[in-house]
Protein backbone atom coordinates (compact mmCIF):
# COMPACT_ATOMS: atom_id res chain seq x y z
CA UNK A 1 0.00 0.00 0.00
CA UNK A 2 1.17 3.52 -0.76
CA UNK A 3 0.64 6.08 2.01
CA UNK A 4 -0.61 9.38 0.66
CA UNK A 5 1.77 12.31 0.81
CA UNK A 6 0.59 15.91 1.01
CA UNK A 7 3.10 18.63 0.17
CA UNK A 8 2.50 22.28 0.96
CA UNK A 9 4.47 24.23 -1.62
CA UNK A 10 4.46 27.75 -0.23
CA UNK A 11 6.26 29.12 -3.33
CA UNK A 12 7.43 32.71 -2.66
CA UNK A 13 5.07 33.20 0.30
CA UNK A 14 5.51 33.07 4.07
CA UNK A 15 9.26 33.48 3.72
CA UNK A 16 9.64 35.47 6.92
CA UNK A 17 10.27 33.24 9.93
CA UNK A 18 7.46 34.89 11.92
CA UNK A 19 4.82 34.16 9.25
CA UNK A 20 6.02 30.58 8.82
CA UNK A 21 6.10 29.91 12.57
CA UNK A 22 2.62 31.36 13.08
CA UNK A 23 1.10 29.12 10.40
CA UNK A 24 2.95 26.01 11.61
CA UNK A 25 1.92 26.55 15.22
CA UNK A 26 -1.69 26.52 14.06
CA UNK A 27 -1.18 23.45 11.85
CA UNK A 28 0.76 21.19 14.23
CA UNK A 29 -2.08 20.52 16.73
CA UNK A 30 -4.60 20.08 13.91
CA UNK A 31 -2.65 17.27 12.25
CA UNK A 32 -0.87 15.63 15.16
CA UNK A 33 -3.05 12.49 15.10
CA UNK A 34 -2.84 12.03 11.33
CA UNK A 35 -0.17 9.39 11.22
CA UNK A 36 -1.09 7.66 7.97
CA UNK A 37 -0.45 10.67 5.74
CA UNK A 38 3.06 12.01 5.12
CA UNK A 39 3.02 15.79 5.48
CA UNK A 40 5.76 17.93 3.93
CA UNK A 41 5.96 21.71 4.12
CA UNK A 42 8.21 23.46 1.61
CA UNK A 43 8.75 27.09 2.65
CA UNK A 44 11.11 29.57 0.96
CA UNK A 45 14.80 29.10 1.86
CA UNK A 46 14.67 32.05 4.27
CA UNK A 47 12.12 30.26 6.47
CA UNK A 48 13.64 26.76 6.24
CA UNK A 49 15.60 26.92 9.47
CA UNK A 50 12.73 28.25 11.58
CA UNK A 51 10.33 25.77 9.96
CA UNK A 52 12.61 22.86 10.82
CA UNK A 53 12.94 24.09 14.41
CA UNK A 54 9.19 24.61 14.77
CA UNK A 55 8.09 21.20 13.46
CA UNK A 56 10.66 19.25 15.49
CA UNK A 57 8.83 16.49 17.44
CA UNK A 58 5.75 16.80 15.24
CA UNK A 59 4.63 14.62 12.31
CA UNK A 60 5.41 17.38 9.79
CA UNK A 61 8.47 17.05 7.57
CA UNK A 62 10.25 19.78 5.66
CA UNK A 63 11.29 20.22 2.05
CA UNK A 64 13.14 22.84 0.02
CA UNK A 65 11.63 24.20 -3.19
CA UNK A 66 14.79 23.91 -5.25
CA UNK A 67 18.55 23.25 -5.08
CA UNK A 68 21.60 23.21 -7.34
CA UNK A 69 23.31 20.05 -8.59
CA UNK A 70 26.80 20.91 -7.42
CA UNK A 71 27.72 20.45 -3.78
CA UNK A 72 29.80 23.62 -3.39
CA UNK A 73 31.73 26.25 -5.31
CA UNK A 74 31.42 29.47 -7.26
CA UNK A 75 27.67 29.39 -7.99
CA UNK A 76 26.42 32.72 -6.68
CA UNK A 77 22.87 32.58 -5.43
CA UNK A 78 22.55 28.79 -5.47
CA UNK A 79 21.88 26.38 -2.60
CA UNK A 80 23.69 23.06 -2.21
CA UNK A 81 22.05 19.76 -1.26
CA UNK A 82 24.69 19.42 1.45
CA UNK A 83 23.43 22.62 3.12
CA UNK A 84 19.87 21.36 2.98
CA UNK A 85 20.81 18.02 4.47
CA UNK A 86 22.78 19.57 7.26
CA UNK A 87 19.90 21.88 8.11
CA UNK A 88 17.62 18.84 8.61
CA UNK A 89 15.67 19.22 5.41
CA UNK A 90 14.39 15.84 4.21
CA UNK A 91 12.71 16.59 0.88
CA UNK A 92 13.37 18.78 -2.13
CA UNK A 93 10.97 19.78 -4.92
CA UNK A 94 12.63 19.60 -8.34
CA UNK A 95 11.44 20.61 -11.79
CA UNK A 96 8.40 22.57 -10.71
CA UNK A 97 6.77 24.10 -13.80
CA UNK A 98 7.49 27.58 -12.43
CA UNK A 99 11.20 26.66 -12.37
CA UNK A 100 10.93 25.19 -15.88
CA UNK A 101 8.94 28.06 -17.41
CA UNK A 102 10.07 31.20 -15.56
CA UNK A 103 13.69 30.19 -14.89
CA UNK A 104 14.22 28.11 -18.03
CA UNK A 105 15.17 24.90 -16.24
CA UNK A 106 15.58 22.09 -18.74
CA UNK A 107 14.91 18.38 -18.31
CA UNK A 108 18.66 17.86 -18.45
CA UNK A 109 19.30 20.29 -15.58
CA UNK A 110 16.55 18.70 -13.51
CA UNK A 111 18.04 15.27 -14.21
CA UNK A 112 21.40 16.48 -12.87
CA UNK A 113 19.75 17.97 -9.77
CA UNK A 114 17.81 14.76 -9.21
CA UNK A 115 20.95 12.63 -9.28
CA UNK A 116 22.73 14.89 -6.77
CA UNK A 117 19.67 15.00 -4.50
CA UNK A 118 19.57 11.19 -4.43
CA UNK A 119 23.28 11.02 -3.68
CA UNK A 120 22.72 13.43 -0.78
CA UNK A 121 19.87 11.34 0.67
CA UNK A 122 17.27 14.03 0.04
CA UNK A 123 13.88 12.72 -1.04
CA UNK A 124 13.05 14.40 -4.35
CA UNK A 125 9.52 15.40 -5.32
CA UNK A 126 9.82 15.71 -9.09
CA UNK A 127 7.16 17.62 -11.04
CA UNK A 128 6.04 16.89 -14.58
CA UNK A 129 3.05 18.24 -16.49
CA UNK A 130 1.79 19.61 -19.77
CA UNK A 131 0.80 23.13 -20.91
CA UNK A 132 -2.75 23.96 -21.97
CA UNK A 133 -1.84 24.14 -25.68
CA UNK A 134 -0.25 20.71 -25.49
CA UNK A 135 -3.36 19.23 -23.87
CA UNK A 136 -5.63 20.91 -26.40
CA UNK A 137 -3.50 19.57 -29.24
CA UNK A 138 -3.94 16.03 -27.85
CA UNK A 139 -0.23 15.82 -27.00
CA UNK A 140 -0.45 15.33 -23.21
CA UNK A 141 0.87 11.76 -23.13
CA UNK A 142 3.64 12.50 -25.62
CA UNK A 143 4.80 15.48 -23.49
CA UNK A 144 4.65 13.48 -20.25
CA UNK A 145 6.56 10.57 -21.79
CA UNK A 146 9.26 12.87 -23.08
CA UNK A 147 9.64 14.67 -19.74
CA UNK A 148 9.65 11.33 -17.94
CA UNK A 149 12.38 9.87 -20.14
CA UNK A 150 14.65 12.91 -19.92
CA UNK A 151 14.06 13.88 -16.28
CA UNK A 152 14.60 10.33 -14.96
CA UNK A 153 17.31 9.44 -17.49
CA UNK A 154 19.82 6.82 -16.28
CA UNK A 155 18.24 6.39 -12.87
CA UNK A 156 18.56 2.93 -11.34
CA UNK A 157 15.44 1.23 -10.06
CA UNK A 158 16.57 1.68 -6.45
CA UNK A 159 17.03 5.40 -7.10
CA UNK A 160 13.68 5.88 -8.79
CA UNK A 161 11.97 4.13 -5.90
CA UNK A 162 13.09 6.98 -3.62
CA UNK A 163 11.45 9.57 -5.85
CA UNK A 164 7.97 11.02 -5.46
CA UNK A 165 6.45 12.14 -8.75
CA UNK A 166 4.06 15.09 -8.84
CA UNK A 167 1.81 15.29 -11.89
CA UNK A 168 1.02 18.97 -12.19
CA UNK A 169 -0.86 19.96 -15.35
CA UNK A 170 0.38 23.52 -15.82
CA UNK A 171 -3.04 24.81 -16.90
CA UNK A 172 -4.40 23.82 -13.48
CA UNK A 173 -1.75 25.57 -11.38
CA UNK A 174 -2.98 28.69 -9.61
CA UNK A 175 -5.81 29.02 -12.11
CA UNK A 176 -8.64 27.60 -10.03
CA UNK A 177 -9.09 25.13 -12.90
CA UNK A 178 -8.59 21.61 -11.54
CA UNK A 179 -8.13 18.55 -13.67
CA UNK A 180 -11.12 16.29 -13.16
CA UNK A 181 -10.32 13.23 -11.04
CA UNK A 182 -10.68 11.16 -14.24
CA UNK A 183 -8.27 13.36 -16.22
CA UNK A 184 -5.71 13.17 -13.42
CA UNK A 185 -6.16 9.42 -12.91
CA UNK A 186 -5.66 8.78 -16.64
CA UNK A 187 -2.24 10.44 -16.56
CA UNK A 188 -1.26 8.81 -13.25
CA UNK A 189 -2.00 5.41 -14.81
CA UNK A 190 0.01 6.42 -17.86
CA UNK A 191 2.99 7.43 -15.67
CA UNK A 192 2.81 4.05 -13.92
CA UNK A 193 2.87 2.39 -17.34
CA UNK A 194 6.00 4.37 -18.24
CA UNK A 195 7.65 3.25 -15.00
CA UNK A 196 6.58 -0.36 -15.65
CA UNK A 197 8.18 -0.35 -19.11
CA UNK A 198 11.61 0.55 -17.75
CA UNK A 199 11.61 -0.59 -14.15
CA UNK A 200 8.95 -3.29 -13.93
CA UNK A 201 5.58 -3.59 -12.27
CA UNK A 202 6.79 -3.83 -8.67
CA UNK A 203 8.61 -0.51 -8.81
CA UNK A 204 5.66 1.10 -10.61
CA UNK A 205 3.30 -0.02 -7.87
CA UNK A 206 5.41 1.35 -5.02
CA UNK A 207 6.14 4.84 -6.37
CA UNK A 208 3.91 7.59 -5.07
CA UNK A 209 2.42 9.93 -7.64
CA UNK A 210 0.86 13.12 -6.30
CA UNK A 211 -1.52 15.36 -8.17
CA UNK A 212 -0.99 19.14 -8.09
CA UNK A 213 -3.06 22.01 -9.48
CA UNK A 214 -5.77 23.99 -7.66
CA UNK A 215 -6.40 21.38 -4.95
CA UNK A 216 -8.86 22.77 -2.41
CA UNK A 217 -10.74 21.32 0.55
CA UNK A 218 -13.81 21.05 -1.69
CA UNK A 219 -12.22 18.92 -4.42
CA UNK A 220 -9.46 17.07 -2.56
CA UNK A 221 -11.39 13.96 -1.53
CA UNK A 222 -12.68 13.05 -5.02
CA UNK A 223 -9.15 13.42 -6.41
CA UNK A 224 -7.46 11.41 -3.64
CA UNK A 225 -10.10 8.68 -3.91
CA UNK A 226 -8.67 7.66 -7.28
CA UNK A 227 -6.60 4.52 -7.01
CA UNK A 228 -3.45 5.86 -8.63
CA UNK A 229 -3.39 9.28 -6.95
CA UNK A 230 -1.32 9.23 -3.78
CA UNK A 231 -2.02 12.64 -2.32
CA UNK A 232 -1.21 16.07 -3.63
CA UNK A 233 1.18 18.95 -3.97
CA UNK A 234 -0.75 22.00 -2.83
CA UNK A 235 0.08 25.63 -3.57
CA UNK A 236 -2.44 28.34 -2.68
CA UNK A 237 -4.53 26.24 -0.31
CA UNK A 238 -1.45 25.26 1.72
CA UNK A 239 -1.00 28.83 2.96
CA UNK A 240 -3.85 28.65 5.49
CA UNK A 241 -3.68 26.09 8.28
CA UNK A 242 -7.37 25.28 8.14
CA UNK A 243 -7.54 24.59 4.41
CA UNK A 244 -4.34 22.56 4.47
CA UNK A 245 -5.66 20.57 7.43
CA UNK A 246 -8.87 19.81 5.53
CA UNK A 247 -6.90 18.61 2.52
CA UNK A 248 -4.76 16.36 4.74
CA UNK A 249 -7.94 15.02 6.33
CA UNK A 250 -9.31 14.24 2.86
CA UNK A 251 -6.12 12.28 2.10
CA UNK A 252 -6.51 10.32 5.32
CA UNK A 253 -10.15 9.57 4.56
CA UNK A 254 -9.20 8.36 1.09
CA UNK A 255 -7.28 5.47 2.66
CA UNK A 256 -10.43 4.01 4.21
P1 LIG B 1 -1.95 25.69 -6.70
O1 LIG B 1 -2.47 24.69 -5.69
O2 LIG B 1 -1.90 27.08 -6.16
O3 LIG B 1 -2.68 25.57 -7.99
O4 LIG B 1 -0.42 25.32 -7.01
C1 LIG B 1 -0.11 24.00 -7.30
C2 LIG B 1 1.38 23.85 -7.32
O5 LIG B 1 2.05 24.42 -8.17
C3 LIG B 1 1.99 23.03 -6.27
O6 LIG B 1 3.34 22.83 -6.52
mmCIF file of C-alpha atoms and ligand atoms in Angstrom:
data_model
loop_
_atom_site.group_PDB
_atom_site.id
_atom_site.type_symbol
_atom_site.label_atom_id
_atom_site.label_comp_id
_atom_site.label_asym_id
_atom_site.label_seq_id
_atom_site.Cartn_x
_atom_site.Cartn_y
_atom_site.Cartn_z
ATOM 1 C CA UNK A 1 0.000 0.000 0.000
ATOM 2 C CA UNK A 2 1.171 3.521 -0.761
ATOM 3 C CA UNK A 3 0.644 6.080 2.008
ATOM 4 C CA UNK A 4 -0.614 9.383 0.663
ATOM 5 C CA UNK A 5 1.768 12.310 0.810
ATOM 6 C CA UNK A 6 0.594 15.911 1.008
ATOM 7 C CA UNK A 7 3.096 18.632 0.175
ATOM 8 C CA UNK A 8 2.503 22.281 0.956
ATOM 9 C CA UNK A 9 4.468 24.230 -1.621
ATOM 10 C CA UNK A 10 4.457 27.755 -0.230
ATOM 11 C CA UNK A 11 6.264 29.123 -3.326
ATOM 12 C CA UNK A 12 7.425 32.712 -2.660
ATOM 13 C CA UNK A 13 5.068 33.198 0.297
ATOM 14 C CA UNK A 14 5.513 33.074 4.072
ATOM 15 C CA UNK A 15 9.262 33.477 3.722
ATOM 16 C CA UNK A 16 9.643 35.471 6.921
ATOM 17 C CA UNK A 17 10.272 33.239 9.929
ATOM 18 C CA UNK A 18 7.464 34.886 11.919
ATOM 19 C CA UNK A 19 4.820 34.157 9.249
ATOM 20 C CA UNK A 20 6.019 30.581 8.820
ATOM 21 C CA UNK A 21 6.102 29.907 12.565
ATOM 22 C CA UNK A 22 2.623 31.361 13.078
ATOM 23 C CA UNK A 23 1.100 29.119 10.404
ATOM 24 C CA UNK A 24 2.951 26.013 11.610
ATOM 25 C CA UNK A 25 1.920 26.546 15.225
ATOM 26 C CA UNK A 26 -1.690 26.517 14.064
ATOM 27 C CA UNK A 27 -1.176 23.455 11.852
ATOM 28 C CA UNK A 28 0.765 21.185 14.232
ATOM 29 C CA UNK A 29 -2.081 20.522 16.733
ATOM 30 C CA UNK A 30 -4.600 20.085 13.915
ATOM 31 C CA UNK A 31 -2.653 17.270 12.248
ATOM 32 C CA UNK A 32 -0.872 15.626 15.164
ATOM 33 C CA UNK A 33 -3.050 12.495 15.098
ATOM 34 C CA UNK A 34 -2.838 12.032 11.335
ATOM 35 C CA UNK A 35 -0.165 9.388 11.220
ATOM 36 C CA UNK A 36 -1.087 7.659 7.972
ATOM 37 C CA UNK A 37 -0.445 10.674 5.743
ATOM 38 C CA UNK A 38 3.056 12.009 5.117
ATOM 39 C CA UNK A 39 3.019 15.792 5.481
ATOM 40 C CA UNK A 40 5.765 17.926 3.935
ATOM 41 C CA UNK A 41 5.964 21.710 4.121
ATOM 42 C CA UNK A 42 8.210 23.459 1.607
ATOM 43 C CA UNK A 43 8.748 27.095 2.646
ATOM 44 C CA UNK A 44 11.108 29.569 0.956
ATOM 45 C CA UNK A 45 14.803 29.096 1.858
ATOM 46 C CA UNK A 46 14.670 32.048 4.274
ATOM 47 C CA UNK A 47 12.124 30.258 6.467
ATOM 48 C CA UNK A 48 13.636 26.761 6.243
ATOM 49 C CA UNK A 49 15.599 26.915 9.468
ATOM 50 C CA UNK A 50 12.732 28.249 11.582
ATOM 51 C CA UNK A 51 10.327 25.775 9.961
ATOM 52 C CA UNK A 52 12.607 22.856 10.817
ATOM 53 C CA UNK A 53 12.943 24.092 14.411
ATOM 54 C CA UNK A 54 9.189 24.614 14.772
ATOM 55 C CA UNK A 55 8.090 21.203 13.463
ATOM 56 C CA UNK A 56 10.658 19.246 15.486
ATOM 57 C CA UNK A 57 8.834 16.494 17.444
ATOM 58 C CA UNK A 58 5.753 16.801 15.238
ATOM 59 C CA UNK A 59 4.635 14.617 12.308
ATOM 60 C CA UNK A 60 5.415 17.376 9.794
ATOM 61 C CA UNK A 61 8.470 17.046 7.565
ATOM 62 C CA UNK A 62 10.250 19.778 5.662
ATOM 63 C CA UNK A 63 11.292 20.221 2.049
ATOM 64 C CA UNK A 64 13.138 22.837 0.023
ATOM 65 C CA UNK A 65 11.628 24.199 -3.190
ATOM 66 C CA UNK A 66 14.792 23.907 -5.250
ATOM 67 C CA UNK A 67 18.546 23.246 -5.080
ATOM 68 C CA UNK A 68 21.598 23.210 -7.337
ATOM 69 C CA UNK A 69 23.312 20.052 -8.592
ATOM 70 C CA UNK A 70 26.803 20.908 -7.422
ATOM 71 C CA UNK A 71 27.716 20.449 -3.779
ATOM 72 C CA UNK A 72 29.800 23.619 -3.388
ATOM 73 C CA UNK A 73 31.733 26.247 -5.310
ATOM 74 C CA UNK A 74 31.415 29.470 -7.258
ATOM 75 C CA UNK A 75 27.668 29.388 -7.986
ATOM 76 C CA UNK A 76 26.423 32.719 -6.677
ATOM 77 C CA UNK A 77 22.874 32.584 -5.426
ATOM 78 C CA UNK A 78 22.553 28.793 -5.472
ATOM 79 C CA UNK A 79 21.884 26.375 -2.604
ATOM 80 C CA UNK A 80 23.685 23.057 -2.208
ATOM 81 C CA UNK A 81 22.046 19.758 -1.261
ATOM 82 C CA UNK A 82 24.692 19.419 1.454
ATOM 83 C CA UNK A 83 23.434 22.623 3.116
ATOM 84 C CA UNK A 84 19.867 21.359 2.983
ATOM 85 C CA UNK A 85 20.808 18.016 4.468
ATOM 86 C CA UNK A 86 22.780 19.574 7.260
ATOM 87 C CA UNK A 87 19.896 21.877 8.111
ATOM 88 C CA UNK A 88 17.619 18.838 8.610
ATOM 89 C CA UNK A 89 15.674 19.223 5.405
ATOM 90 C CA UNK A 90 14.392 15.838 4.207
ATOM 91 C CA UNK A 91 12.708 16.591 0.885
ATOM 92 C CA UNK A 92 13.366 18.784 -2.133
ATOM 93 C CA UNK A 93 10.969 19.784 -4.918
ATOM 94 C CA UNK A 94 12.627 19.598 -8.340
ATOM 95 C CA UNK A 95 11.444 20.610 -11.789
ATOM 96 C CA UNK A 96 8.396 22.569 -10.710
ATOM 97 C CA UNK A 97 6.775 24.100 -13.803
ATOM 98 C CA UNK A 98 7.493 27.578 -12.431
ATOM 99 C CA UNK A 99 11.196 26.656 -12.373
ATOM 100 C CA UNK A 100 10.933 25.193 -15.877
ATOM 101 C CA UNK A 101 8.936 28.056 -17.412
ATOM 102 C CA UNK A 102 10.068 31.201 -15.565
ATOM 103 C CA UNK A 103 13.689 30.191 -14.891
ATOM 104 C CA UNK A 104 14.217 28.105 -18.028
ATOM 105 C CA UNK A 105 15.171 24.895 -16.236
ATOM 106 C CA UNK A 106 15.583 22.093 -18.743
ATOM 107 C CA UNK A 107 14.906 18.384 -18.313
ATOM 108 C CA UNK A 108 18.657 17.864 -18.455
ATOM 109 C CA UNK A 109 19.302 20.290 -15.584
ATOM 110 C CA UNK A 110 16.552 18.699 -13.505
ATOM 111 C CA UNK A 111 18.042 15.268 -14.208
ATOM 112 C CA UNK A 112 21.403 16.480 -12.867
ATOM 113 C CA UNK A 113 19.752 17.967 -9.767
ATOM 114 C CA UNK A 114 17.812 14.762 -9.209
ATOM 115 C CA UNK A 115 20.952 12.627 -9.277
ATOM 116 C CA UNK A 116 22.728 14.893 -6.771
ATOM 117 C CA UNK A 117 19.674 14.998 -4.503
ATOM 118 C CA UNK A 118 19.572 11.194 -4.428
ATOM 119 C CA UNK A 119 23.284 11.024 -3.675
ATOM 120 C CA UNK A 120 22.722 13.429 -0.776
ATOM 121 C CA UNK A 121 19.874 11.344 0.665
ATOM 122 C CA UNK A 122 17.275 14.025 0.041
ATOM 123 C CA UNK A 123 13.877 12.718 -1.035
ATOM 124 C CA UNK A 124 13.048 14.398 -4.348
ATOM 125 C CA UNK A 125 9.521 15.402 -5.323
ATOM 126 C CA UNK A 126 9.817 15.713 -9.085
ATOM 127 C CA UNK A 127 7.165 17.617 -11.042
ATOM 128 C CA UNK A 128 6.041 16.894 -14.582
ATOM 129 C CA UNK A 129 3.054 18.243 -16.490
ATOM 130 C CA UNK A 130 1.786 19.613 -19.773
ATOM 131 C CA UNK A 131 0.805 23.128 -20.913
ATOM 132 C CA UNK A 132 -2.747 23.955 -21.971
ATOM 133 C CA UNK A 133 -1.843 24.142 -25.683
ATOM 134 C CA UNK A 134 -0.248 20.710 -25.486
ATOM 135 C CA UNK A 135 -3.356 19.229 -23.872
ATOM 136 C CA UNK A 136 -5.627 20.911 -26.398
ATOM 137 C CA UNK A 137 -3.499 19.572 -29.245
ATOM 138 C CA UNK A 138 -3.937 16.031 -27.848
ATOM 139 C CA UNK A 139 -0.227 15.822 -26.996
ATOM 140 C CA UNK A 140 -0.453 15.328 -23.207
ATOM 141 C CA UNK A 141 0.875 11.759 -23.125
ATOM 142 C CA UNK A 142 3.639 12.500 -25.619
ATOM 143 C CA UNK A 143 4.799 15.477 -23.487
ATOM 144 C CA UNK A 144 4.648 13.484 -20.251
ATOM 145 C CA UNK A 145 6.562 10.570 -21.791
ATOM 146 C CA UNK A 146 9.262 12.874 -23.083
ATOM 147 C CA UNK A 147 9.636 14.669 -19.740
ATOM 148 C CA UNK A 148 9.653 11.335 -17.936
ATOM 149 C CA UNK A 149 12.382 9.868 -20.142
ATOM 150 C CA UNK A 150 14.653 12.913 -19.917
ATOM 151 C CA UNK A 151 14.058 13.877 -16.280
ATOM 152 C CA UNK A 152 14.599 10.333 -14.964
ATOM 153 C CA UNK A 153 17.307 9.441 -17.487
ATOM 154 C CA UNK A 154 19.823 6.818 -16.275
ATOM 155 C CA UNK A 155 18.241 6.387 -12.868
ATOM 156 C CA UNK A 156 18.562 2.935 -11.340
ATOM 157 C CA UNK A 157 15.443 1.230 -10.056
ATOM 158 C CA UNK A 158 16.573 1.675 -6.452
ATOM 159 C CA UNK A 159 17.029 5.399 -7.101
ATOM 160 C CA UNK A 160 13.675 5.881 -8.792
ATOM 161 C CA UNK A 161 11.967 4.132 -5.903
ATOM 162 C CA UNK A 162 13.094 6.980 -3.621
ATOM 163 C CA UNK A 163 11.448 9.570 -5.851
ATOM 164 C CA UNK A 164 7.968 11.023 -5.462
ATOM 165 C CA UNK A 165 6.455 12.138 -8.745
ATOM 166 C CA UNK A 166 4.061 15.087 -8.842
ATOM 167 C CA UNK A 167 1.813 15.286 -11.887
ATOM 168 C CA UNK A 168 1.018 18.970 -12.188
ATOM 169 C CA UNK A 169 -0.863 19.957 -15.348
ATOM 170 C CA UNK A 170 0.381 23.517 -15.824
ATOM 171 C CA UNK A 171 -3.036 24.810 -16.901
ATOM 172 C CA UNK A 172 -4.400 23.821 -13.478
ATOM 173 C CA UNK A 173 -1.755 25.572 -11.377
ATOM 174 C CA UNK A 174 -2.977 28.693 -9.606
ATOM 175 C CA UNK A 175 -5.811 29.021 -12.110
ATOM 176 C CA UNK A 176 -8.636 27.605 -10.027
ATOM 177 C CA UNK A 177 -9.095 25.130 -12.896
ATOM 178 C CA UNK A 178 -8.587 21.613 -11.539
ATOM 179 C CA UNK A 179 -8.131 18.551 -13.671
ATOM 180 C CA UNK A 180 -11.124 16.286 -13.162
ATOM 181 C CA UNK A 181 -10.315 13.227 -11.044
ATOM 182 C CA UNK A 182 -10.683 11.165 -14.236
ATOM 183 C CA UNK A 183 -8.266 13.359 -16.221
ATOM 184 C CA UNK A 184 -5.712 13.175 -13.423
ATOM 185 C CA UNK A 185 -6.156 9.419 -12.908
ATOM 186 C CA UNK A 186 -5.662 8.777 -16.636
ATOM 187 C CA UNK A 187 -2.241 10.439 -16.556
ATOM 188 C CA UNK A 188 -1.258 8.814 -13.252
ATOM 189 C CA UNK A 189 -2.005 5.413 -14.809
ATOM 190 C CA UNK A 190 0.014 6.420 -17.859
ATOM 191 C CA UNK A 191 2.985 7.431 -15.667
ATOM 192 C CA UNK A 192 2.808 4.052 -13.916
ATOM 193 C CA UNK A 193 2.874 2.390 -17.342
ATOM 194 C CA UNK A 194 6.001 4.370 -18.237
ATOM 195 C CA UNK A 195 7.649 3.246 -14.998
ATOM 196 C CA UNK A 196 6.583 -0.361 -15.645
ATOM 197 C CA UNK A 197 8.185 -0.345 -19.112
ATOM 198 C CA UNK A 198 11.614 0.546 -17.751
ATOM 199 C CA UNK A 199 11.612 -0.589 -14.146
ATOM 200 C CA UNK A 200 8.952 -3.290 -13.935
ATOM 201 C CA UNK A 201 5.582 -3.593 -12.274
ATOM 202 C CA UNK A 202 6.790 -3.830 -8.671
ATOM 203 C CA UNK A 203 8.610 -0.513 -8.809
ATOM 204 C CA UNK A 204 5.662 1.096 -10.611
ATOM 205 C CA UNK A 205 3.297 -0.016 -7.875
ATOM 206 C CA UNK A 206 5.411 1.349 -5.024
ATOM 207 C CA UNK A 207 6.142 4.840 -6.370
ATOM 208 C CA UNK A 208 3.908 7.588 -5.066
ATOM 209 C CA UNK A 209 2.424 9.930 -7.639
ATOM 210 C CA UNK A 210 0.865 13.120 -6.299
ATOM 211 C CA UNK A 211 -1.515 15.363 -8.166
ATOM 212 C CA UNK A 212 -0.987 19.144 -8.090
ATOM 213 C CA UNK A 213 -3.058 22.012 -9.476
ATOM 214 C CA UNK A 214 -5.773 23.986 -7.657
ATOM 215 C CA UNK A 215 -6.401 21.378 -4.953
ATOM 216 C CA UNK A 216 -8.862 22.769 -2.413
ATOM 217 C CA UNK A 217 -10.736 21.322 0.554
ATOM 218 C CA UNK A 218 -13.806 21.050 -1.691
ATOM 219 C CA UNK A 219 -12.220 18.918 -4.425
ATOM 220 C CA UNK A 220 -9.458 17.067 -2.560
ATOM 221 C CA UNK A 221 -11.387 13.956 -1.525
ATOM 222 C CA UNK A 222 -12.681 13.053 -5.016
ATOM 223 C CA UNK A 223 -9.154 13.421 -6.407
ATOM 224 C CA UNK A 224 -7.460 11.409 -3.639
ATOM 225 C CA UNK A 225 -10.102 8.682 -3.911
ATOM 226 C CA UNK A 226 -8.666 7.662 -7.277
ATOM 227 C CA UNK A 227 -6.599 4.516 -7.005
ATOM 228 C CA UNK A 228 -3.445 5.858 -8.632
ATOM 229 C CA UNK A 229 -3.391 9.284 -6.951
ATOM 230 C CA UNK A 230 -1.315 9.227 -3.784
ATOM 231 C CA UNK A 231 -2.017 12.644 -2.317
ATOM 232 C CA UNK A 232 -1.213 16.068 -3.626
ATOM 233 C CA UNK A 233 1.178 18.951 -3.966
ATOM 234 C CA UNK A 234 -0.754 21.996 -2.830
ATOM 235 C CA UNK A 235 0.078 25.628 -3.571
ATOM 236 C CA UNK A 236 -2.439 28.344 -2.677
ATOM 237 C CA UNK A 237 -4.534 26.235 -0.306
ATOM 238 C CA UNK A 238 -1.447 25.258 1.725
ATOM 239 C CA UNK A 239 -1.004 28.829 2.959
ATOM 240 C CA UNK A 240 -3.847 28.646 5.490
ATOM 241 C CA UNK A 241 -3.680 26.094 8.279
ATOM 242 C CA UNK A 242 -7.373 25.277 8.137
ATOM 243 C CA UNK A 243 -7.539 24.588 4.409
ATOM 244 C CA UNK A 244 -4.340 22.561 4.465
ATOM 245 C CA UNK A 245 -5.658 20.571 7.429
ATOM 246 C CA UNK A 246 -8.869 19.808 5.531
ATOM 247 C CA UNK A 247 -6.897 18.606 2.524
ATOM 248 C CA UNK A 248 -4.758 16.359 4.735
ATOM 249 C CA UNK A 249 -7.943 15.020 6.327
ATOM 250 C CA UNK A 250 -9.309 14.235 2.858
ATOM 251 C CA UNK A 251 -6.121 12.278 2.102
ATOM 252 C CA UNK A 252 -6.514 10.323 5.322
ATOM 253 C CA UNK A 253 -10.151 9.565 4.560
ATOM 254 C CA UNK A 254 -9.204 8.355 1.090
ATOM 255 C CA UNK A 255 -7.282 5.473 2.664
ATOM 256 C CA UNK A 256 -10.431 4.015 4.211
HETATM 257 P P1 LIG B 1 -1.949 25.691 -6.702
HETATM 258 O O1 LIG B 1 -2.467 24.690 -5.685
HETATM 259 O O2 LIG B 1 -1.902 27.081 -6.157
HETATM 260 O O3 LIG B 1 -2.682 25.571 -7.993
HETATM 261 O O4 LIG B 1 -0.424 25.316 -7.012
HETATM 262 C C1 LIG B 1 -0.107 24.001 -7.302
HETATM 263 C C2 LIG B 1 1.376 23.851 -7.316
HETATM 264 O O5 LIG B 1 2.050 24.417 -8.170
HETATM 265 C C3 LIG B 1 1.992 23.032 -6.273
HETATM 266 O O6 LIG B 1 3.342 22.833 -6.517
#
